[in-house]
Short mmCIF file of C-alpha atoms in Angstrom, two decimals:
data_model
loop_
_atom_site.label_atom_id
_atom_site.label_comp_id
_atom_site.label_asym_id
_atom_site.label_seq_id
_atom_site.Cartn_x
_atom_site.Cartn_y
_atom_site.Cartn_z
CA UNK A 367 -0.62 -57.45 5.71
CA UNK A 368 1.02 -55.23 3.48
CA UNK A 369 -2.38 -53.91 1.97
CA UNK A 370 -3.54 -53.10 5.35
CA UNK A 371 -0.54 -50.67 5.96
CA UNK A 372 -0.89 -49.71 2.77
CA UNK A 373 -4.44 -48.51 3.56
CA UNK A 374 -3.81 -47.18 6.91
CA UNK A 375 -1.00 -44.54 5.59
CA UNK A 376 -2.98 -43.14 2.90
CA UNK A 377 -5.68 -42.56 5.74
CA UNK A 378 -3.75 -40.89 7.95
CA UNK A 379 -1.83 -38.93 5.17
CA UNK A 380 -5.40 -37.91 3.82
CA UNK A 381 -6.72 -37.17 7.70
CA UNK A 382 -3.31 -34.98 7.52
CA UNK A 383 -3.75 -33.10 4.39
CA UNK A 384 -7.34 -31.88 5.14
CA UNK A 385 -6.67 -31.15 8.84
CA UNK A 386 -3.34 -29.04 7.82
CA UNK A 387 -5.62 -27.13 4.67
CA UNK A 388 -8.73 -26.38 7.22
CA UNK A 389 -7.63 -22.96 7.47
CA UNK A 390 -5.38 -22.04 4.86
CA UNK A 391 -7.54 -19.87 2.65
CA UNK A 392 -9.86 -18.62 5.54
CA UNK A 393 -8.93 -14.86 6.52
CA UNK A 394 -11.08 -13.26 9.08
CA UNK A 395 -12.19 -9.79 8.08
CA UNK A 396 -13.54 -6.74 10.46
CA UNK A 397 -15.00 -3.88 9.19
CA UNK A 398 -13.98 -0.14 10.54
CA UNK A 399 -15.56 3.12 9.58
CA UNK A 400 -13.32 4.99 7.37
CA UNK A 401 -12.83 8.49 6.61
CA UNK A 402 -12.24 10.29 3.14
CA UNK A 403 -9.17 12.16 2.67
CA UNK A 404 -9.25 12.70 -0.72
CA UNK A 405 -9.97 11.49 -4.53
CA UNK A 406 -8.23 11.94 -7.74
CA UNK A 407 -9.73 10.94 -11.57
CA UNK A 408 -7.34 9.19 -13.47
CA UNK A 409 -7.53 8.17 -17.11
CA UNK A 410 -7.04 4.82 -17.83
CA UNK A 411 -7.87 5.17 -21.88
CA UNK A 412 -10.15 5.41 -24.38
CA UNK A 413 -12.44 8.05 -22.20
CA UNK A 414 -12.80 5.71 -19.15
CA UNK A 415 -11.94 7.03 -15.86
CA UNK A 416 -11.00 5.57 -12.46
CA UNK A 417 -11.50 7.22 -8.94
CA UNK A 418 -8.49 6.76 -6.88
CA UNK A 419 -10.22 7.07 -3.06
CA UNK A 420 -7.37 8.30 -0.80
CA UNK A 421 -9.04 7.31 3.21
CA UNK A 422 -8.06 6.62 6.69
CA UNK A 423 -9.28 4.57 9.52
CA UNK A 424 -8.05 3.59 13.04
CA UNK A 425 -7.86 0.50 14.61
CA UNK A 426 -7.14 0.50 18.77
CA UNK A 427 -4.44 3.68 18.54
CA UNK A 428 -3.24 3.04 14.95
CA UNK A 429 -3.90 5.22 12.00
CA UNK A 430 -4.08 3.79 8.57
CA UNK A 431 -3.91 5.42 5.71
CA UNK A 432 -5.23 3.06 2.46
CA UNK A 433 -5.75 3.93 -1.09
CA UNK A 434 -8.87 1.74 -3.29
CA UNK A 435 -9.53 2.51 -6.74
CA UNK A 436 -13.00 2.59 -8.79
CA UNK A 437 -13.68 2.24 -12.21
CA UNK A 438 -16.24 4.80 -13.36
CA UNK A 439 -16.90 4.38 -17.16
CA UNK A 440 -17.75 7.50 -19.20
CA UNK A 441 -18.64 9.12 -15.62
CA UNK A 442 -16.79 12.51 -15.18
CA UNK A 443 -17.79 13.18 -11.40
CA UNK A 444 -16.78 10.45 -9.08
CA UNK A 445 -19.03 8.83 -6.05
CA UNK A 446 -16.93 9.49 -3.37
CA UNK A 447 -15.74 12.89 -2.39
CA UNK A 448 -13.34 14.42 0.55
CA UNK A 449 -15.09 14.66 4.14
CA UNK A 450 -17.52 11.80 3.62
CA UNK A 451 -17.50 8.74 5.32
CA UNK A 452 -17.55 5.00 4.33
CA UNK A 453 -17.68 1.13 5.83
CA UNK A 454 -14.37 -0.11 5.28
CA UNK A 455 -13.35 -4.29 5.41
CA UNK A 456 -9.87 -5.18 6.08
CA UNK A 457 -7.97 -8.44 7.04
CA UNK A 458 -6.75 -9.22 10.88
CA UNK A 459 -3.46 -9.48 9.17
CA UNK A 460 -3.00 -7.22 6.90
CA UNK A 461 -5.21 -3.79 7.61
CA UNK A 462 -2.98 -1.85 5.14
CA UNK A 463 -4.18 -3.33 2.36
CA UNK A 464 -7.95 -2.70 3.27
CA UNK A 465 -11.16 -2.47 0.35
CA UNK A 466 -14.13 0.31 0.60
CA UNK A 467 -17.06 -1.11 1.06
CA UNK A 468 -20.05 1.14 0.79
CA UNK A 469 -20.63 4.80 1.21
CA UNK A 470 -21.93 5.80 4.60
CA UNK A 471 -22.45 9.32 5.01
CA UNK A 472 -22.09 11.91 2.01
CA UNK A 473 -20.89 14.89 3.04
CA UNK A 474 -23.19 17.79 2.27
CA UNK A 475 -22.42 20.58 -0.20
CA UNK A 476 -23.60 23.90 -0.39
CA UNK A 477 -23.54 25.16 -4.41
CA UNK A 478 -24.10 28.71 -4.79
#
């Protein structure tokens, strides 16, 4: 009888753990279109640079201003520039912690 109760207890405990931990690591992500406000090159050692991108996007009526960093290696010109459009991946719980997924539209530059 004790063995039967012990097995039932272990079965209920494992079911509870699996059922409770089912959605722990899962966060729902959405995508939005963002505008690149400005960029800055940051030297991070031995000739390597990062491009810090400042961008903003709207969710309903709330505007979020965010920052994302890109490692460029030995490149001296950045991938993004102000006025470009990008696709942003953000969490439903914390939209201010968003990441740029890809460049959508590159603003034309007139070279004289």
